[in-house]
């Protein structure tokens, strides 16, 4: 079982709410005290999954950002429709939640500066980002000094993200 298969099995077992014991040369999945853990054989626990109820939307997977597995595990979670709150983009421990993608919207995953370029070039009509527990419409995005500024009118707030930060977002492609 390669790393990607192990990450997918970790997510699948977490969704099913079943204990698991899997491993490969780099990682292992184990259950401890009602929590499913993904353990790096060199660095220790890098992700935990705990369900609060039987609803898959109550499942939270917390991932240690500064680990070797961050990017491939983030990709596996996004493929399974788990997304982090964009407001937590600088946190060391990042919570991912199962979130449905609304019908008619396309998922994009790229750097914040690439998202800004798509919006600025009008390659997309509308953009949604996941923050404060829901997909939220954004205002006029700007970029300055390598930082992307994303206003969230509904929350009367603004997210500031380094342009090189990878992020997931939804859009309706321009017609």
mmCIF file with all atom_site columns, C-alpha atoms in Angstrom:
data_model
loop_
_atom_site.group_PDB
_atom_site.id
_atom_site.type_symbol
_atom_site.label_atom_id
_atom_site.label_alt_id
_atom_site.label_comp_id
_atom_site.label_asym_id
_atom_site.label_entity_id
_atom_site.label_seq_id
_atom_site.pdbx_PDB_ins_code
_atom_site.Cartn_x
_atom_site.Cartn_y
_atom_site.Cartn_z
_atom_site.occupancy
_atom_site.B_iso_or_equiv
_atom_site.pdbx_formal_charge
_atom_site.auth_seq_id
_atom_site.auth_comp_id
_atom_site.auth_asym_id
_atom_site.auth_atom_id
_atom_site.pdbx_PDB_model_num
ATOM 1   C CA . UNK A 1 1   ? 0.000   0.000  0.000   1.00 0.00 ? 1   UNK A CA 1
ATOM 2   C CA . UNK A 1 2   ? 1.554   3.309  -1.042  1.00 0.00 ? 2   UNK A CA 1
ATOM 3   C CA . UNK A 1 3   ? 1.128   6.587  0.869   1.00 0.00 ? 3   UNK A CA 1
ATOM 4   C CA . UNK A 1 4   ? -1.777  7.838  -1.260  1.00 0.00 ? 4   UNK A CA 1
ATOM 5   C CA . UNK A 1 5   ? -3.685  4.571  -0.761  1.00 0.00 ? 5   UNK A CA 1
ATOM 6   C CA . UNK A 1 6   ? -3.044  4.700  2.982   1.00 0.00 ? 6   UNK A CA 1
ATOM 7   C CA . UNK A 1 7   ? -4.292  8.311  3.183   1.00 0.00 ? 7   UNK A CA 1
ATOM 8   C CA . UNK A 1 8   ? -7.435  7.359  1.222   1.00 0.00 ? 8   UNK A CA 1
ATOM 9   C CA . UNK A 1 9   ? -8.034  4.383  3.553   1.00 0.00 ? 9   UNK A CA 1
ATOM 10  C CA . UNK A 1 10  ? -7.567  6.631  6.614   1.00 0.00 ? 10  UNK A CA 1
ATOM 11  C CA . UNK A 1 11  ? -10.228 9.023  5.274   1.00 0.00 ? 11  UNK A CA 1
ATOM 12  C CA . UNK A 1 12  ? -12.602 6.202  4.259   1.00 0.00 ? 12  UNK A CA 1
ATOM 13  C CA . UNK A 1 13  ? -12.322 4.516  7.677   1.00 0.00 ? 13  UNK A CA 1
ATOM 14  C CA . UNK A 1 14  ? -12.848 7.860  9.396   1.00 0.00 ? 14  UNK A CA 1
ATOM 15  C CA . UNK A 1 15  ? -16.016 8.423  7.332   1.00 0.00 ? 15  UNK A CA 1
ATOM 16  C CA . UNK A 1 16  ? -17.285 4.945  8.246   1.00 0.00 ? 16  UNK A CA 1
ATOM 17  C CA . UNK A 1 17  ? -16.428 5.548  11.895  1.00 0.00 ? 17  UNK A CA 1
ATOM 18  C CA . UNK A 1 18  ? -14.623 2.236  12.194  1.00 0.00 ? 18  UNK A CA 1
ATOM 19  C CA . UNK A 1 19  ? -11.395 1.450  14.041  1.00 0.00 ? 19  UNK A CA 1
ATOM 20  C CA . UNK A 1 20  ? -8.478  0.722  11.767  1.00 0.00 ? 20  UNK A CA 1
ATOM 21  C CA . UNK A 1 21  ? -4.976  -0.668 11.837  1.00 0.00 ? 21  UNK A CA 1
ATOM 22  C CA . UNK A 1 22  ? -3.077  -0.113 8.587   1.00 0.00 ? 22  UNK A CA 1
ATOM 23  C CA . UNK A 1 23  ? 0.539   0.667  7.774   1.00 0.00 ? 23  UNK A CA 1
ATOM 24  C CA . UNK A 1 24  ? 3.240   1.027  5.171   1.00 0.00 ? 24  UNK A CA 1
ATOM 25  C CA . UNK A 1 25  ? 6.935   1.908  5.390   1.00 0.00 ? 25  UNK A CA 1
ATOM 26  C CA . UNK A 1 26  ? 6.212   5.595  6.111   1.00 0.00 ? 26  UNK A CA 1
ATOM 27  C CA . UNK A 1 27  ? 2.880   5.829  7.941   1.00 0.00 ? 27  UNK A CA 1
ATOM 28  C CA . UNK A 1 28  ? 0.420   3.881  10.026  1.00 0.00 ? 28  UNK A CA 1
ATOM 29  C CA . UNK A 1 29  ? -3.244  4.282  10.901  1.00 0.00 ? 29  UNK A CA 1
ATOM 30  C CA . UNK A 1 30  ? -4.359  3.295  14.377  1.00 0.00 ? 30  UNK A CA 1
ATOM 31  C CA . UNK A 1 31  ? -7.301  3.816  16.696  1.00 0.00 ? 31  UNK A CA 1
ATOM 32  C CA . UNK A 1 32  ? -6.873  5.227  20.182  1.00 0.00 ? 32  UNK A CA 1
ATOM 33  C CA . UNK A 1 33  ? -9.586  6.371  22.602  1.00 0.00 ? 33  UNK A CA 1
ATOM 34  C CA . UNK A 1 34  ? -12.267 6.744  19.932  1.00 0.00 ? 34  UNK A CA 1
ATOM 35  C CA . UNK A 1 35  ? -9.975  8.705  17.631  1.00 0.00 ? 35  UNK A CA 1
ATOM 36  C CA . UNK A 1 36  ? -8.465  7.495  14.386  1.00 0.00 ? 36  UNK A CA 1
ATOM 37  C CA . UNK A 1 37  ? -4.849  8.625  14.054  1.00 0.00 ? 37  UNK A CA 1
ATOM 38  C CA . UNK A 1 38  ? -2.504  8.899  11.093  1.00 0.00 ? 38  UNK A CA 1
ATOM 39  C CA . UNK A 1 39  ? 1.028   8.504  12.395  1.00 0.00 ? 39  UNK A CA 1
ATOM 40  C CA . UNK A 1 40  ? 4.259   9.344  10.585  1.00 0.00 ? 40  UNK A CA 1
ATOM 41  C CA . UNK A 1 41  ? 6.707   6.598  11.576  1.00 0.00 ? 41  UNK A CA 1
ATOM 42  C CA . UNK A 1 42  ? 9.429   9.235  12.110  1.00 0.00 ? 42  UNK A CA 1
ATOM 43  C CA . UNK A 1 43  ? 7.544   12.331 13.308  1.00 0.00 ? 43  UNK A CA 1
ATOM 44  C CA . UNK A 1 44  ? 4.584   10.928 15.268  1.00 0.00 ? 44  UNK A CA 1
ATOM 45  C CA . UNK A 1 45  ? 0.895   11.814 14.944  1.00 0.00 ? 45  UNK A CA 1
ATOM 46  C CA . UNK A 1 46  ? 0.184   14.042 11.930  1.00 0.00 ? 46  UNK A CA 1
ATOM 47  C CA . UNK A 1 47  ? -3.606  13.739 11.690  1.00 0.00 ? 47  UNK A CA 1
ATOM 48  C CA . UNK A 1 48  ? -6.549  12.743 13.842  1.00 0.00 ? 48  UNK A CA 1
ATOM 49  C CA . UNK A 1 49  ? -10.151 12.015 12.933  1.00 0.00 ? 49  UNK A CA 1
ATOM 50  C CA . UNK A 1 50  ? -12.985 12.136 15.424  1.00 0.00 ? 50  UNK A CA 1
ATOM 51  C CA . UNK A 1 51  ? -16.710 11.948 14.846  1.00 0.00 ? 51  UNK A CA 1
ATOM 52  C CA . UNK A 1 52  ? -19.025 13.786 17.220  1.00 0.00 ? 52  UNK A CA 1
ATOM 53  C CA . UNK A 1 53  ? -22.192 12.026 15.959  1.00 0.00 ? 53  UNK A CA 1
ATOM 54  C CA . UNK A 1 54  ? -23.297 9.643  13.192  1.00 0.00 ? 54  UNK A CA 1
ATOM 55  C CA . UNK A 1 55  ? -23.524 12.481 10.667  1.00 0.00 ? 55  UNK A CA 1
ATOM 56  C CA . UNK A 1 56  ? -20.438 12.520 8.360   1.00 0.00 ? 56  UNK A CA 1
ATOM 57  C CA . UNK A 1 57  ? -20.552 16.345 8.510   1.00 0.00 ? 57  UNK A CA 1
ATOM 58  C CA . UNK A 1 58  ? -19.742 16.064 12.222  1.00 0.00 ? 58  UNK A CA 1
ATOM 59  C CA . UNK A 1 59  ? -16.453 14.384 11.342  1.00 0.00 ? 59  UNK A CA 1
ATOM 60  C CA . UNK A 1 60  ? -13.453 16.605 11.829  1.00 0.00 ? 60  UNK A CA 1
ATOM 61  C CA . UNK A 1 61  ? -10.000 15.644 10.597  1.00 0.00 ? 61  UNK A CA 1
ATOM 62  C CA . UNK A 1 62  ? -7.208  17.716 12.089  1.00 0.00 ? 62  UNK A CA 1
ATOM 63  C CA . UNK A 1 63  ? -3.923  17.763 10.168  1.00 0.00 ? 63  UNK A CA 1
ATOM 64  C CA . UNK A 1 64  ? -0.524  19.025 11.237  1.00 0.00 ? 64  UNK A CA 1
ATOM 65  C CA . UNK A 1 65  ? 0.401   21.582 8.574   1.00 0.00 ? 65  UNK A CA 1
ATOM 66  C CA . UNK A 1 66  ? 4.190   21.440 8.835   1.00 0.00 ? 66  UNK A CA 1
ATOM 67  C CA . UNK A 1 67  ? 4.697   17.755 8.074   1.00 0.00 ? 67  UNK A CA 1
ATOM 68  C CA . UNK A 1 68  ? 6.063   16.017 4.998   1.00 0.00 ? 68  UNK A CA 1
ATOM 69  C CA . UNK A 1 69  ? 2.614   14.561 4.361   1.00 0.00 ? 69  UNK A CA 1
ATOM 70  C CA . UNK A 1 70  ? 0.788   17.919 4.396   1.00 0.00 ? 70  UNK A CA 1
ATOM 71  C CA . UNK A 1 71  ? 0.307   18.388 0.653   1.00 0.00 ? 71  UNK A CA 1
ATOM 72  C CA . UNK A 1 72  ? -0.530  14.791 -0.383  1.00 0.00 ? 72  UNK A CA 1
ATOM 73  C CA . UNK A 1 73  ? -2.864  14.419 2.606   1.00 0.00 ? 73  UNK A CA 1
ATOM 74  C CA . UNK A 1 74  ? -4.502  17.787 1.832   1.00 0.00 ? 74  UNK A CA 1
ATOM 75  C CA . UNK A 1 75  ? -5.069  16.592 -1.761  1.00 0.00 ? 75  UNK A CA 1
ATOM 76  C CA . UNK A 1 76  ? -6.596  13.299 -0.547  1.00 0.00 ? 76  UNK A CA 1
ATOM 77  C CA . UNK A 1 77  ? -8.927  15.187 1.798   1.00 0.00 ? 77  UNK A CA 1
ATOM 78  C CA . UNK A 1 78  ? -10.037 17.594 -0.942  1.00 0.00 ? 78  UNK A CA 1
ATOM 79  C CA . UNK A 1 79  ? -10.700 14.636 -3.264  1.00 0.00 ? 79  UNK A CA 1
ATOM 80  C CA . UNK A 1 80  ? -13.002 13.279 -0.524  1.00 0.00 ? 80  UNK A CA 1
ATOM 81  C CA . UNK A 1 81  ? -14.760 16.704 -0.215  1.00 0.00 ? 81  UNK A CA 1
ATOM 82  C CA . UNK A 1 82  ? -13.069 17.727 3.046   1.00 0.00 ? 82  UNK A CA 1
ATOM 83  C CA . UNK A 1 83  ? -12.049 21.368 3.179   1.00 0.00 ? 83  UNK A CA 1
ATOM 84  C CA . UNK A 1 84  ? -10.237 23.565 5.691   1.00 0.00 ? 84  UNK A CA 1
ATOM 85  C CA . UNK A 1 85  ? -11.600 26.904 6.840   1.00 0.00 ? 85  UNK A CA 1
ATOM 86  C CA . UNK A 1 86  ? -9.677  29.472 4.822   1.00 0.00 ? 86  UNK A CA 1
ATOM 87  C CA . UNK A 1 87  ? -9.433  31.685 7.921   1.00 0.00 ? 87  UNK A CA 1
ATOM 88  C CA . UNK A 1 88  ? -7.138  29.020 9.443   1.00 0.00 ? 88  UNK A CA 1
ATOM 89  C CA . UNK A 1 89  ? -4.592  29.340 6.626   1.00 0.00 ? 89  UNK A CA 1
ATOM 90  C CA . UNK A 1 90  ? -1.739  30.097 9.038   1.00 0.00 ? 90  UNK A CA 1
ATOM 91  C CA . UNK A 1 91  ? -2.640  27.641 11.799  1.00 0.00 ? 91  UNK A CA 1
ATOM 92  C CA . UNK A 1 92  ? -0.238  24.835 12.677  1.00 0.00 ? 92  UNK A CA 1
ATOM 93  C CA . UNK A 1 93  ? -3.132  22.386 13.164  1.00 0.00 ? 93  UNK A CA 1
ATOM 94  C CA . UNK A 1 94  ? -5.758  22.643 10.440  1.00 0.00 ? 94  UNK A CA 1
ATOM 95  C CA . UNK A 1 95  ? -9.281  21.240 10.803  1.00 0.00 ? 95  UNK A CA 1
ATOM 96  C CA . UNK A 1 96  ? -10.903 19.762 7.687   1.00 0.00 ? 96  UNK A CA 1
ATOM 97  C CA . UNK A 1 97  ? -14.659 19.180 7.526   1.00 0.00 ? 97  UNK A CA 1
ATOM 98  C CA . UNK A 1 98  ? -16.829 17.282 5.050   1.00 0.00 ? 98  UNK A CA 1
ATOM 99  C CA . UNK A 1 99  ? -18.523 19.938 2.925   1.00 0.00 ? 99  UNK A CA 1
ATOM 100 C CA . UNK A 1 100 ? -20.800 19.420 -0.054  1.00 0.00 ? 100 UNK A CA 1
ATOM 101 C CA . UNK A 1 101 ? -20.013 21.276 -3.262  1.00 0.00 ? 101 UNK A CA 1
ATOM 102 C CA . UNK A 1 102 ? -23.173 23.037 -4.489  1.00 0.00 ? 102 UNK A CA 1
ATOM 103 C CA . UNK A 1 103 ? -24.554 21.925 -7.841  1.00 0.00 ? 103 UNK A CA 1
ATOM 104 C CA . UNK A 1 104 ? -23.261 23.936 -10.791 1.00 0.00 ? 104 UNK A CA 1
ATOM 105 C CA . UNK A 1 105 ? -20.038 24.993 -9.093  1.00 0.00 ? 105 UNK A CA 1
ATOM 106 C CA . UNK A 1 106 ? -16.574 23.822 -10.132 1.00 0.00 ? 106 UNK A CA 1
ATOM 107 C CA . UNK A 1 107 ? -13.814 23.079 -7.629  1.00 0.00 ? 107 UNK A CA 1
ATOM 108 C CA . UNK A 1 108 ? -10.426 24.714 -8.160  1.00 0.00 ? 108 UNK A CA 1
ATOM 109 C CA . UNK A 1 109 ? -7.262  24.067 -6.179  1.00 0.00 ? 109 UNK A CA 1
ATOM 110 C CA . UNK A 1 110 ? -4.309  26.370 -6.763  1.00 0.00 ? 110 UNK A CA 1
ATOM 111 C CA . UNK A 1 111 ? -2.306  29.148 -5.167  1.00 0.00 ? 111 UNK A CA 1
ATOM 112 C CA . UNK A 1 112 ? -4.111  32.207 -3.845  1.00 0.00 ? 112 UNK A CA 1
ATOM 113 C CA . UNK A 1 113 ? -2.366  34.362 -6.466  1.00 0.00 ? 113 UNK A CA 1
ATOM 114 C CA . UNK A 1 114 ? -3.634  32.046 -9.264  1.00 0.00 ? 114 UNK A CA 1
ATOM 115 C CA . UNK A 1 115 ? -7.157  32.380 -7.867  1.00 0.00 ? 115 UNK A CA 1
ATOM 116 C CA . UNK A 1 116 ? -6.761  36.180 -7.887  1.00 0.00 ? 116 UNK A CA 1
ATOM 117 C CA . UNK A 1 117 ? -5.513  36.085 -11.520 1.00 0.00 ? 117 UNK A CA 1
ATOM 118 C CA . UNK A 1 118 ? -8.514  33.963 -12.595 1.00 0.00 ? 118 UNK A CA 1
ATOM 119 C CA . UNK A 1 119 ? -10.863 36.414 -10.929 1.00 0.00 ? 119 UNK A CA 1
ATOM 120 C CA . UNK A 1 120 ? -9.052  39.507 -12.293 1.00 0.00 ? 120 UNK A CA 1
ATOM 121 C CA . UNK A 1 121 ? -9.039  38.120 -15.864 1.00 0.00 ? 121 UNK A CA 1
ATOM 122 C CA . UNK A 1 122 ? -12.744 37.336 -15.499 1.00 0.00 ? 122 UNK A CA 1
ATOM 123 C CA . UNK A 1 123 ? -12.140 33.663 -16.285 1.00 0.00 ? 123 UNK A CA 1
ATOM 124 C CA . UNK A 1 124 ? -14.773 32.945 -13.611 1.00 0.00 ? 124 UNK A CA 1
ATOM 125 C CA . UNK A 1 125 ? -18.056 34.737 -12.944 1.00 0.00 ? 125 UNK A CA 1
ATOM 126 C CA . UNK A 1 126 ? -18.422 34.116 -9.214  1.00 0.00 ? 126 UNK A CA 1
ATOM 127 C CA . UNK A 1 127 ? -16.117 32.777 -6.511  1.00 0.00 ? 127 UNK A CA 1
ATOM 128 C CA . UNK A 1 128 ? -16.914 31.022 -3.237  1.00 0.00 ? 128 UNK A CA 1
ATOM 129 C CA . UNK A 1 129 ? -14.441 30.238 -0.451  1.00 0.00 ? 129 UNK A CA 1
ATOM 130 C CA . UNK A 1 130 ? -15.032 27.995 2.567   1.00 0.00 ? 130 UNK A CA 1
ATOM 131 C CA . UNK A 1 131 ? -14.898 29.968 5.805   1.00 0.00 ? 131 UNK A CA 1
ATOM 132 C CA . UNK A 1 132 ? -16.937 30.234 9.016   1.00 0.00 ? 132 UNK A CA 1
ATOM 133 C CA . UNK A 1 133 ? -18.574 26.851 8.349   1.00 0.00 ? 133 UNK A CA 1
ATOM 134 C CA . UNK A 1 134 ? -19.982 27.550 4.872   1.00 0.00 ? 134 UNK A CA 1
ATOM 135 C CA . UNK A 1 135 ? -19.143 28.405 1.273   1.00 0.00 ? 135 UNK A CA 1
ATOM 136 C CA . UNK A 1 136 ? -19.163 32.222 1.156   1.00 0.00 ? 136 UNK A CA 1
ATOM 137 C CA . UNK A 1 137 ? -19.336 34.631 -1.756  1.00 0.00 ? 137 UNK A CA 1
ATOM 138 C CA . UNK A 1 138 ? -16.409 37.015 -2.013  1.00 0.00 ? 138 UNK A CA 1
ATOM 139 C CA . UNK A 1 139 ? -16.079 40.665 -2.958  1.00 0.00 ? 139 UNK A CA 1
ATOM 140 C CA . UNK A 1 140 ? -13.450 42.375 -5.121  1.00 0.00 ? 140 UNK A CA 1
ATOM 141 C CA . UNK A 1 141 ? -10.183 40.482 -4.585  1.00 0.00 ? 141 UNK A CA 1
ATOM 142 C CA . UNK A 1 142 ? -6.943  42.452 -4.539  1.00 0.00 ? 142 UNK A CA 1
ATOM 143 C CA . UNK A 1 143 ? -3.271  41.550 -4.372  1.00 0.00 ? 143 UNK A CA 1
ATOM 144 C CA . UNK A 1 144 ? -0.417  43.633 -3.004  1.00 0.00 ? 144 UNK A CA 1
ATOM 145 C CA . UNK A 1 145 ? 3.085   42.758 -1.881  1.00 0.00 ? 145 UNK A CA 1
ATOM 146 C CA . UNK A 1 146 ? 2.529   39.043 -2.431  1.00 0.00 ? 146 UNK A CA 1
ATOM 147 C CA . UNK A 1 147 ? -0.595  38.967 -0.227  1.00 0.00 ? 147 UNK A CA 1
ATOM 148 C CA . UNK A 1 148 ? -4.067  38.278 -1.597  1.00 0.00 ? 148 UNK A CA 1
ATOM 149 C CA . UNK A 1 149 ? -6.910  40.140 0.118   1.00 0.00 ? 149 UNK A CA 1
ATOM 150 C CA . UNK A 1 150 ? -10.268 38.365 -0.050  1.00 0.00 ? 150 UNK A CA 1
ATOM 151 C CA . UNK A 1 151 ? -13.247 40.341 1.287   1.00 0.00 ? 151 UNK A CA 1
ATOM 152 C CA . UNK A 1 152 ? -16.169 38.329 2.669   1.00 0.00 ? 152 UNK A CA 1
ATOM 153 C CA . UNK A 1 153 ? -19.093 40.821 2.610   1.00 0.00 ? 153 UNK A CA 1
ATOM 154 C CA . UNK A 1 154 ? -21.506 38.429 4.350   1.00 0.00 ? 154 UNK A CA 1
ATOM 155 C CA . UNK A 1 155 ? -19.187 38.327 7.387   1.00 0.00 ? 155 UNK A CA 1
ATOM 156 C CA . UNK A 1 156 ? -18.021 41.936 7.081   1.00 0.00 ? 156 UNK A CA 1
ATOM 157 C CA . UNK A 1 157 ? -14.439 40.640 7.123   1.00 0.00 ? 157 UNK A CA 1
ATOM 158 C CA . UNK A 1 158 ? -11.406 40.133 4.944   1.00 0.00 ? 158 UNK A CA 1
ATOM 159 C CA . UNK A 1 159 ? -9.032  37.180 4.660   1.00 0.00 ? 159 UNK A CA 1
ATOM 160 C CA . UNK A 1 160 ? -5.371  37.838 3.963   1.00 0.00 ? 160 UNK A CA 1
ATOM 161 C CA . UNK A 1 161 ? -3.485  34.973 2.371   1.00 0.00 ? 161 UNK A CA 1
ATOM 162 C CA . UNK A 1 162 ? 0.070   34.739 1.114   1.00 0.00 ? 162 UNK A CA 1
ATOM 163 C CA . UNK A 1 163 ? -0.045  34.469 -2.680  1.00 0.00 ? 163 UNK A CA 1
ATOM 164 C CA . UNK A 1 164 ? 1.855   31.156 -2.673  1.00 0.00 ? 164 UNK A CA 1
ATOM 165 C CA . UNK A 1 165 ? -0.595  29.478 -0.261  1.00 0.00 ? 165 UNK A CA 1
ATOM 166 C CA . UNK A 1 166 ? -2.503  26.604 -1.851  1.00 0.00 ? 166 UNK A CA 1
ATOM 167 C CA . UNK A 1 167 ? -6.246  26.910 -1.458  1.00 0.00 ? 167 UNK A CA 1
ATOM 168 C CA . UNK A 1 168 ? -9.472  25.347 -2.675  1.00 0.00 ? 168 UNK A CA 1
ATOM 169 C CA . UNK A 1 169 ? -12.315 27.470 -3.979  1.00 0.00 ? 169 UNK A CA 1
ATOM 170 C CA . UNK A 1 170 ? -15.431 27.186 -6.081  1.00 0.00 ? 170 UNK A CA 1
ATOM 171 C CA . UNK A 1 171 ? -16.418 29.144 -9.155  1.00 0.00 ? 171 UNK A CA 1
ATOM 172 C CA . UNK A 1 172 ? -18.796 29.260 -12.047 1.00 0.00 ? 172 UNK A CA 1
ATOM 173 C CA . UNK A 1 173 ? -16.651 29.376 -15.202 1.00 0.00 ? 173 UNK A CA 1
ATOM 174 C CA . UNK A 1 174 ? -17.250 32.476 -17.320 1.00 0.00 ? 174 UNK A CA 1
ATOM 175 C CA . UNK A 1 175 ? -19.380 31.874 -20.374 1.00 0.00 ? 175 UNK A CA 1
#
